[in-house]
Short mmCIF file of N, CA and C in Angstrom, two decimals:
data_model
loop_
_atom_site.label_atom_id
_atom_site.label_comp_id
_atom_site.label_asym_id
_atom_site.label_seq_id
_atom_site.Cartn_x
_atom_site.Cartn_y
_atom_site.Cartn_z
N UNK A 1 58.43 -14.19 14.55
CA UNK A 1 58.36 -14.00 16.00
C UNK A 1 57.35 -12.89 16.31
N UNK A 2 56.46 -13.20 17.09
CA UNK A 2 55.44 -12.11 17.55
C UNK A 2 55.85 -11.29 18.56
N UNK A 3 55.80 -10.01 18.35
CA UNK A 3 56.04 -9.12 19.42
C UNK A 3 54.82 -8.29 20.01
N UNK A 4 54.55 -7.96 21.33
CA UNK A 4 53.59 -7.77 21.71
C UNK A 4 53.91 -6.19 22.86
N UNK A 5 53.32 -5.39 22.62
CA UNK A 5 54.35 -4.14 23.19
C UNK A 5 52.51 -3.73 24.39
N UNK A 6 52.47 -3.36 25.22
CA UNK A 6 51.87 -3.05 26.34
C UNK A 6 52.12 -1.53 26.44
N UNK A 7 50.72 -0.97 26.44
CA UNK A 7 51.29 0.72 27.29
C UNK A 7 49.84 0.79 28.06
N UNK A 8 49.37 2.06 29.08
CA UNK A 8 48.57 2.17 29.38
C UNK A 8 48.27 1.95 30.71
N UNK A 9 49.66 1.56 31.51
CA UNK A 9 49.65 1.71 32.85
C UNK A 9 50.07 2.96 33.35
N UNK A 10 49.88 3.54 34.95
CA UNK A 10 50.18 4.42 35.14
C UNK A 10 49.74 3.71 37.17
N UNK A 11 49.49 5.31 37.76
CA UNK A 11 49.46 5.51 39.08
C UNK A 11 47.91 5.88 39.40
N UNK A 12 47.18 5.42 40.30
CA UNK A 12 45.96 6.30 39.89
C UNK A 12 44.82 5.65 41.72
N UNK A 13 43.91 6.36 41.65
CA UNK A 13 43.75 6.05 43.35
C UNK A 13 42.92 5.06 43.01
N UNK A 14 42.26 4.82 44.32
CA UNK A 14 41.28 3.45 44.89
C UNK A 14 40.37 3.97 43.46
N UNK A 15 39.14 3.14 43.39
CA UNK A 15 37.80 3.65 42.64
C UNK A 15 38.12 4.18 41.12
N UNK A 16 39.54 4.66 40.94
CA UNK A 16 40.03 4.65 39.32
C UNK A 16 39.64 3.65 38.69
N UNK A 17 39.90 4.63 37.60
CA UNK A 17 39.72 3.09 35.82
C UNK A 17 41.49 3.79 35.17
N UNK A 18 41.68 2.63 34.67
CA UNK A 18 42.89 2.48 33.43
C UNK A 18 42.65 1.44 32.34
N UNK A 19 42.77 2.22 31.26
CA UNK A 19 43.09 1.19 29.81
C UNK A 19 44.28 0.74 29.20
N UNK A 20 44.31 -0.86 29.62
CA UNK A 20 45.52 -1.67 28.87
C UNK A 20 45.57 -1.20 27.57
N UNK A 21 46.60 -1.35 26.62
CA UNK A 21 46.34 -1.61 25.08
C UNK A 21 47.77 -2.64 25.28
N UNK A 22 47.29 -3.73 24.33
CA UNK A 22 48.49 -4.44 23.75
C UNK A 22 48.66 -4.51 22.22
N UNK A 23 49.34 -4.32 21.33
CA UNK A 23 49.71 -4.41 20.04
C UNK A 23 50.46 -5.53 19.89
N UNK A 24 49.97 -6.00 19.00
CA UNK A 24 50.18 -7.64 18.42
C UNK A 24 50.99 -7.21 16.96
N UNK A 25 52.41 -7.94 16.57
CA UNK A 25 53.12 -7.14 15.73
C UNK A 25 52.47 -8.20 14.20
N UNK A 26 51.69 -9.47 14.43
CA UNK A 26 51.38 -10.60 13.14
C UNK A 26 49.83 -10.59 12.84
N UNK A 27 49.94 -11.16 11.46
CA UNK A 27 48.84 -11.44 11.42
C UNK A 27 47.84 -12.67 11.60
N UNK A 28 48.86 -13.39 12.46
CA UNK A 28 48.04 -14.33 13.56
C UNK A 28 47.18 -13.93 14.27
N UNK A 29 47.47 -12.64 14.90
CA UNK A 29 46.70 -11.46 15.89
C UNK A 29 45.62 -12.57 15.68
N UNK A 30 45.03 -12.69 14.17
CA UNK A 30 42.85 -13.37 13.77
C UNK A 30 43.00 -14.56 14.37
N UNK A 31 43.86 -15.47 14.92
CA UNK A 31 43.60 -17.05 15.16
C UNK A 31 44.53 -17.05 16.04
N UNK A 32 44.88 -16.14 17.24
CA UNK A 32 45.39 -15.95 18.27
C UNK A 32 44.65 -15.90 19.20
N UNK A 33 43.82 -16.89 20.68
CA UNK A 33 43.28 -16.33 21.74
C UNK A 33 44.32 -15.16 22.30
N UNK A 34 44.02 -14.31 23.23
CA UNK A 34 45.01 -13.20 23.70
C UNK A 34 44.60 -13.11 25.61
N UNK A 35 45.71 -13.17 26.07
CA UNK A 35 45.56 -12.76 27.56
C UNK A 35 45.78 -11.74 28.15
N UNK A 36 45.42 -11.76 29.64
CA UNK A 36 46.15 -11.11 30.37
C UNK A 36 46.77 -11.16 31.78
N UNK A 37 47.65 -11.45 31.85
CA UNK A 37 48.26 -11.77 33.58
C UNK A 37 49.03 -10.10 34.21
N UNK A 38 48.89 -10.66 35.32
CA UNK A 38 49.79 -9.39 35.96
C UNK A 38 50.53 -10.84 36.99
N UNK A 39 51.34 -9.72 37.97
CA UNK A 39 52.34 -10.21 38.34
C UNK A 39 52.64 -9.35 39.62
N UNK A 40 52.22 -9.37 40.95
CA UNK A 40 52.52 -8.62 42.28
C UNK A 40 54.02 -8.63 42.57
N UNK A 41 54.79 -7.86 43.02
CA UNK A 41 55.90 -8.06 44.29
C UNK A 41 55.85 -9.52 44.85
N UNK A 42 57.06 -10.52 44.49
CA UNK A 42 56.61 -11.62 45.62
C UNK A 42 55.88 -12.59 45.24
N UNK A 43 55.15 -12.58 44.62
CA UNK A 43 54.19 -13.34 44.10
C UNK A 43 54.23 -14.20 42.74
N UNK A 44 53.51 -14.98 42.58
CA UNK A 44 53.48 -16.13 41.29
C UNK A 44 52.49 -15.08 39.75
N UNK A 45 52.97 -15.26 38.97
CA UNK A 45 51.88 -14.64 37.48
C UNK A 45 50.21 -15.68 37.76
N UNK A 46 49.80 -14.21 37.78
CA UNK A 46 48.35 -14.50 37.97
C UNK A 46 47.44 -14.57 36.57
N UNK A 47 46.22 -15.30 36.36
CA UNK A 47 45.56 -14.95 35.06
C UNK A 47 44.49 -13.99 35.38
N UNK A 48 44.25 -13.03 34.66
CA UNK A 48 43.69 -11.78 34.85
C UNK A 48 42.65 -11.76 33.95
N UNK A 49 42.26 -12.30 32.64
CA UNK A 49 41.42 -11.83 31.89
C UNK A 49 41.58 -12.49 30.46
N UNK A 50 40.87 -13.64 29.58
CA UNK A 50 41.51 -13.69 28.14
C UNK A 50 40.34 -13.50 27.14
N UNK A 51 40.55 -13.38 25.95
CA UNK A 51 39.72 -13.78 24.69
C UNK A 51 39.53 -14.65 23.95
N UNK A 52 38.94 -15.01 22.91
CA UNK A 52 39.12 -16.08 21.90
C UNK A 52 39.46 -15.42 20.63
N UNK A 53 40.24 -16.01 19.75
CA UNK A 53 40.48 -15.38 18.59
C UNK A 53 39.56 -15.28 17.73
N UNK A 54 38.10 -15.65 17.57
CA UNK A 54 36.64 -14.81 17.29
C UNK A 54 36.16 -13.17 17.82
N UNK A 55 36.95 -13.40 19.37
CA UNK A 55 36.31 -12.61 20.44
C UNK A 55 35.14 -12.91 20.64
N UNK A 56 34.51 -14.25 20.64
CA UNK A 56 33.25 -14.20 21.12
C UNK A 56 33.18 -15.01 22.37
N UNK A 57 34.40 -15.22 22.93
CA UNK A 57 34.18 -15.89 24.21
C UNK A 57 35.38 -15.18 25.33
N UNK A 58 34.98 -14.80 26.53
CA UNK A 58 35.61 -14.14 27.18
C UNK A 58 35.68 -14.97 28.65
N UNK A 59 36.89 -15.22 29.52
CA UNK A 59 36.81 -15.57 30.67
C UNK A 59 37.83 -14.69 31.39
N UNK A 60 37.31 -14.22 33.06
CA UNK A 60 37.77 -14.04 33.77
C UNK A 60 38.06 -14.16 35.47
N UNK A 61 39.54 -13.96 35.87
CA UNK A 61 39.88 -14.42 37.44
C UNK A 61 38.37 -13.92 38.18
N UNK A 62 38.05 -14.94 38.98
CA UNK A 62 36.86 -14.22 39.96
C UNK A 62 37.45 -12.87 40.63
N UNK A 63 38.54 -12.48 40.91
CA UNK A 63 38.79 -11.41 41.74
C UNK A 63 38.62 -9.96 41.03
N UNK A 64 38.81 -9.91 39.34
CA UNK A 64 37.97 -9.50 38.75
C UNK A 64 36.96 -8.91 37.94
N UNK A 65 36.41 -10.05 37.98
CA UNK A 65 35.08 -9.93 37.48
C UNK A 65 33.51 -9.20 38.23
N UNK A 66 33.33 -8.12 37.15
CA UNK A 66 32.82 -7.37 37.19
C UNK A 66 33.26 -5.90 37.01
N UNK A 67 34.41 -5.53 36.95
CA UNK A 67 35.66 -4.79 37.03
C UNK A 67 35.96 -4.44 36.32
N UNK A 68 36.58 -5.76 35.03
CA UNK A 68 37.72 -5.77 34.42
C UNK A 68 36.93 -5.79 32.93
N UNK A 69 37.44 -5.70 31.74
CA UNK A 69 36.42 -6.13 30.31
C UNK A 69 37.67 -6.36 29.39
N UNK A 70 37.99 -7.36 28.64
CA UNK A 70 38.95 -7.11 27.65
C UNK A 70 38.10 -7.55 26.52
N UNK A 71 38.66 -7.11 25.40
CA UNK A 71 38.19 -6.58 24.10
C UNK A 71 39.29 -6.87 22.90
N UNK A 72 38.96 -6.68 22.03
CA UNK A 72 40.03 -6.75 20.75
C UNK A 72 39.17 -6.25 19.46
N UNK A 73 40.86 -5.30 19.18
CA UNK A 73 40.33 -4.66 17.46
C UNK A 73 41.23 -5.30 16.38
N UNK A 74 40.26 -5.99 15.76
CA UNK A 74 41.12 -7.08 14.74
C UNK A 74 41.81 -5.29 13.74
N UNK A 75 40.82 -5.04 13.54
CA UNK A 75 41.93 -3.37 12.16
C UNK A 75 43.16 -3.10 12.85
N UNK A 76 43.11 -2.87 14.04
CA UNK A 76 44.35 -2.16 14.97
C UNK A 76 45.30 -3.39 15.24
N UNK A 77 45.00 -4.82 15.17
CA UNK A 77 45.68 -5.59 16.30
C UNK A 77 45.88 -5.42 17.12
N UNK A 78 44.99 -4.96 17.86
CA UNK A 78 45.15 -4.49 19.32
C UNK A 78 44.04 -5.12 20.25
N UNK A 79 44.67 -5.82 21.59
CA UNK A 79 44.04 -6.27 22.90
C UNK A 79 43.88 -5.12 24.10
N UNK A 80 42.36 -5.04 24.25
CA UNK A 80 42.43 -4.19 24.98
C UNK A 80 42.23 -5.03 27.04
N UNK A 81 42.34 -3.55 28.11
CA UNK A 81 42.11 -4.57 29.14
C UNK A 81 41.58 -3.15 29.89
N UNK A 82 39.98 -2.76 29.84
CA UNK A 82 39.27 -2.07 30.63
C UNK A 82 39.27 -2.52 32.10
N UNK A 83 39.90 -1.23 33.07
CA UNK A 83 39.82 -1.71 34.63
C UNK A 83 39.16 -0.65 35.22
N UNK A 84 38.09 -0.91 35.78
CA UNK A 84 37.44 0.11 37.14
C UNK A 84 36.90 -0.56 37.86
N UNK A 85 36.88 0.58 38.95
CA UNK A 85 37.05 0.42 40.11
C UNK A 85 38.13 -0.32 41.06
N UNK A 86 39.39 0.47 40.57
CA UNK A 86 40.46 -0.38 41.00
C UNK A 86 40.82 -0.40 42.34
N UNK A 87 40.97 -1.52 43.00
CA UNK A 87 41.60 -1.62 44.24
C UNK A 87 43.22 -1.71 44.54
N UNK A 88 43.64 -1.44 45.63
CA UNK A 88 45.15 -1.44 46.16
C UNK A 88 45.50 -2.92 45.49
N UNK A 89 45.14 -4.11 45.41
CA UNK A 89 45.08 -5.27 45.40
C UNK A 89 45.16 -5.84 44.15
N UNK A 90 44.75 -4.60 43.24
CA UNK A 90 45.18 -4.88 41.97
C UNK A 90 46.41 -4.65 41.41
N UNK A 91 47.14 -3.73 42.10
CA UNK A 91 49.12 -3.00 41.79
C UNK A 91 49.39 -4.35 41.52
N UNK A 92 50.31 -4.18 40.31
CA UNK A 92 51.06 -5.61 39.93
C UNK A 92 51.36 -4.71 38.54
N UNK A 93 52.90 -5.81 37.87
CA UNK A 93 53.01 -5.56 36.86
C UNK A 93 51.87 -6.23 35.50
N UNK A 94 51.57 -5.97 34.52
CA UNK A 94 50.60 -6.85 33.96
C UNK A 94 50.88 -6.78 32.51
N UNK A 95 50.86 -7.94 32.13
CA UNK A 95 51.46 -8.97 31.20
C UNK A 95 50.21 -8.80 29.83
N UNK A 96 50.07 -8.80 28.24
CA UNK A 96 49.91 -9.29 27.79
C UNK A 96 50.45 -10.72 27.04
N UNK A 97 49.64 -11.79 26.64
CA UNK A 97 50.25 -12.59 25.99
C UNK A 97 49.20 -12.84 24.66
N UNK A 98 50.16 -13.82 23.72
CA UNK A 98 49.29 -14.36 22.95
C UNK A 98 49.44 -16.11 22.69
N UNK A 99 48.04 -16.83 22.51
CA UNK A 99 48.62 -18.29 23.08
C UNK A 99 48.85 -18.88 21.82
N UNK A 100 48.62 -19.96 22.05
CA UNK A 100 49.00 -21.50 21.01
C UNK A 100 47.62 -21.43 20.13
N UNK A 101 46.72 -21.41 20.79
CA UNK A 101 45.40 -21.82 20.18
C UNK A 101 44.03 -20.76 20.15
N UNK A 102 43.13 -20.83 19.86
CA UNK A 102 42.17 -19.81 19.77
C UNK A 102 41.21 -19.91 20.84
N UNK A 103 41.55 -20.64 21.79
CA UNK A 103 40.34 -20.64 22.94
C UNK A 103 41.16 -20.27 23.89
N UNK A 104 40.23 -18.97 24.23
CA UNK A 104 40.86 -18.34 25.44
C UNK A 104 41.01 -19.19 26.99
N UNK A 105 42.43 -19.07 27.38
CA UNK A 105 42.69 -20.08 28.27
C UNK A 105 43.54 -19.60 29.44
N UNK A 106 43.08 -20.13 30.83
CA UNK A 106 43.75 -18.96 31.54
C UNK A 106 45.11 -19.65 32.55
N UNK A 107 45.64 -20.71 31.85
CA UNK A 107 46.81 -20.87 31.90
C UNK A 107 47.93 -20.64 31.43
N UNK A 108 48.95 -20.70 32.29
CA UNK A 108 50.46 -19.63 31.65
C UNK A 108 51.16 -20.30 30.20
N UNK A 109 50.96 -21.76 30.72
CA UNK A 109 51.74 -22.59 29.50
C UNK A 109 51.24 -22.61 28.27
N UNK A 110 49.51 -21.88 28.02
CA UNK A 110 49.41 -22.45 26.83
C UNK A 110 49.08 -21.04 26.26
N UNK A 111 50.45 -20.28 26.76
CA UNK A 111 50.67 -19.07 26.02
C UNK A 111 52.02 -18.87 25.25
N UNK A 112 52.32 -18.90 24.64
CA UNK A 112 53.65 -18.65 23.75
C UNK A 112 54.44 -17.39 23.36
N UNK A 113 53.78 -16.15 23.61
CA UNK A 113 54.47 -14.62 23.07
C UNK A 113 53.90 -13.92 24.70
N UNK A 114 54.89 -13.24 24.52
CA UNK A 114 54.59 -12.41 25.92
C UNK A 114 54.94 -11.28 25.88
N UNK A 115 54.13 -9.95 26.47
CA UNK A 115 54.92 -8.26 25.82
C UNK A 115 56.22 -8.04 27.68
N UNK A 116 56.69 -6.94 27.14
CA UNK A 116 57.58 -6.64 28.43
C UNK A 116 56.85 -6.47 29.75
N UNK A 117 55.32 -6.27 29.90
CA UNK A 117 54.64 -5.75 30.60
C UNK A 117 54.14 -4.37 31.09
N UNK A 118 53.55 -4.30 31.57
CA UNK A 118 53.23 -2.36 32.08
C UNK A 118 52.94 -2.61 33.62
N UNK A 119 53.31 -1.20 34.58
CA UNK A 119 53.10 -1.36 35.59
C UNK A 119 51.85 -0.35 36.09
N UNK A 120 50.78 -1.07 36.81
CA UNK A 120 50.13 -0.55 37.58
C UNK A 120 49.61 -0.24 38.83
N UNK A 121 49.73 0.70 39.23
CA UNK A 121 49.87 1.06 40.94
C UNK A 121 48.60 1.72 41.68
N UNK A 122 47.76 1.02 42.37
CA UNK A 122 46.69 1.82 42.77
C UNK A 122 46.74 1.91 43.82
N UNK A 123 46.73 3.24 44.38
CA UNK A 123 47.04 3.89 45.87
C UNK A 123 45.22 3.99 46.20
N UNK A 124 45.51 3.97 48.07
CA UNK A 124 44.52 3.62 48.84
C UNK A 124 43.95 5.31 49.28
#
């Protein structure tokens, strides 16, 4: 069973940056695409950002892109999720996962491990 543990949220104003980290507990981590969703108040799980288990292919939500960068360190097993210039609009809880297959995909179902999440709050 893969466990996937999230830290790296916090509180922080408009125009801030914060760094996700997710830790991947297998060594699937290498032939794992890896995501990222968050999750607003109220709202449905959004796709936020994924990889390919190469890391050579990256897609992300238009809302955003330009913003956002995720990354991965195969030594560490670790998914990263670079955010600046954050807006109010981004607060949500936010989810790593890891999927079925190695092409990064930014649907919920064709993810299989999911961490507890981290929360992030960006004041105006």
């Amino acid at each position: 069973q893969v466990q996937l543990v999230e830290s790296g949220g916090g509180l922080v104003q408009a125009g801030g940056s914060l760094r996700l980290s997710c830790v991947h507990s297998s060594r699937t981590f290498t032939v794992s695409a890896m995501g990222w969703f968050r999750q607003a108040p109220g709202k449905e799980r959004e796709f936020v950002a994924a990889i390919s288990a190469s890391g050579d292919r990256t897609t992300y939500a238009d809302p955003v892109k330009g913003r956002i960068t995720i990354s991965r360190d195969y030594a560490k097993n670790t998914v990263y999720l670079q955010m600046n210039d954050l807006k109010p609009e981004d607060t949500a809880v936010y989810y790593c996962a890891a999927a079925l297959s190695s092409y990064p995909s930014a649907t919920v179902r064709m993810y299989n491990s999911w961490g507890q999440g981290t929360q992030v709050t960006v004041s105006s």
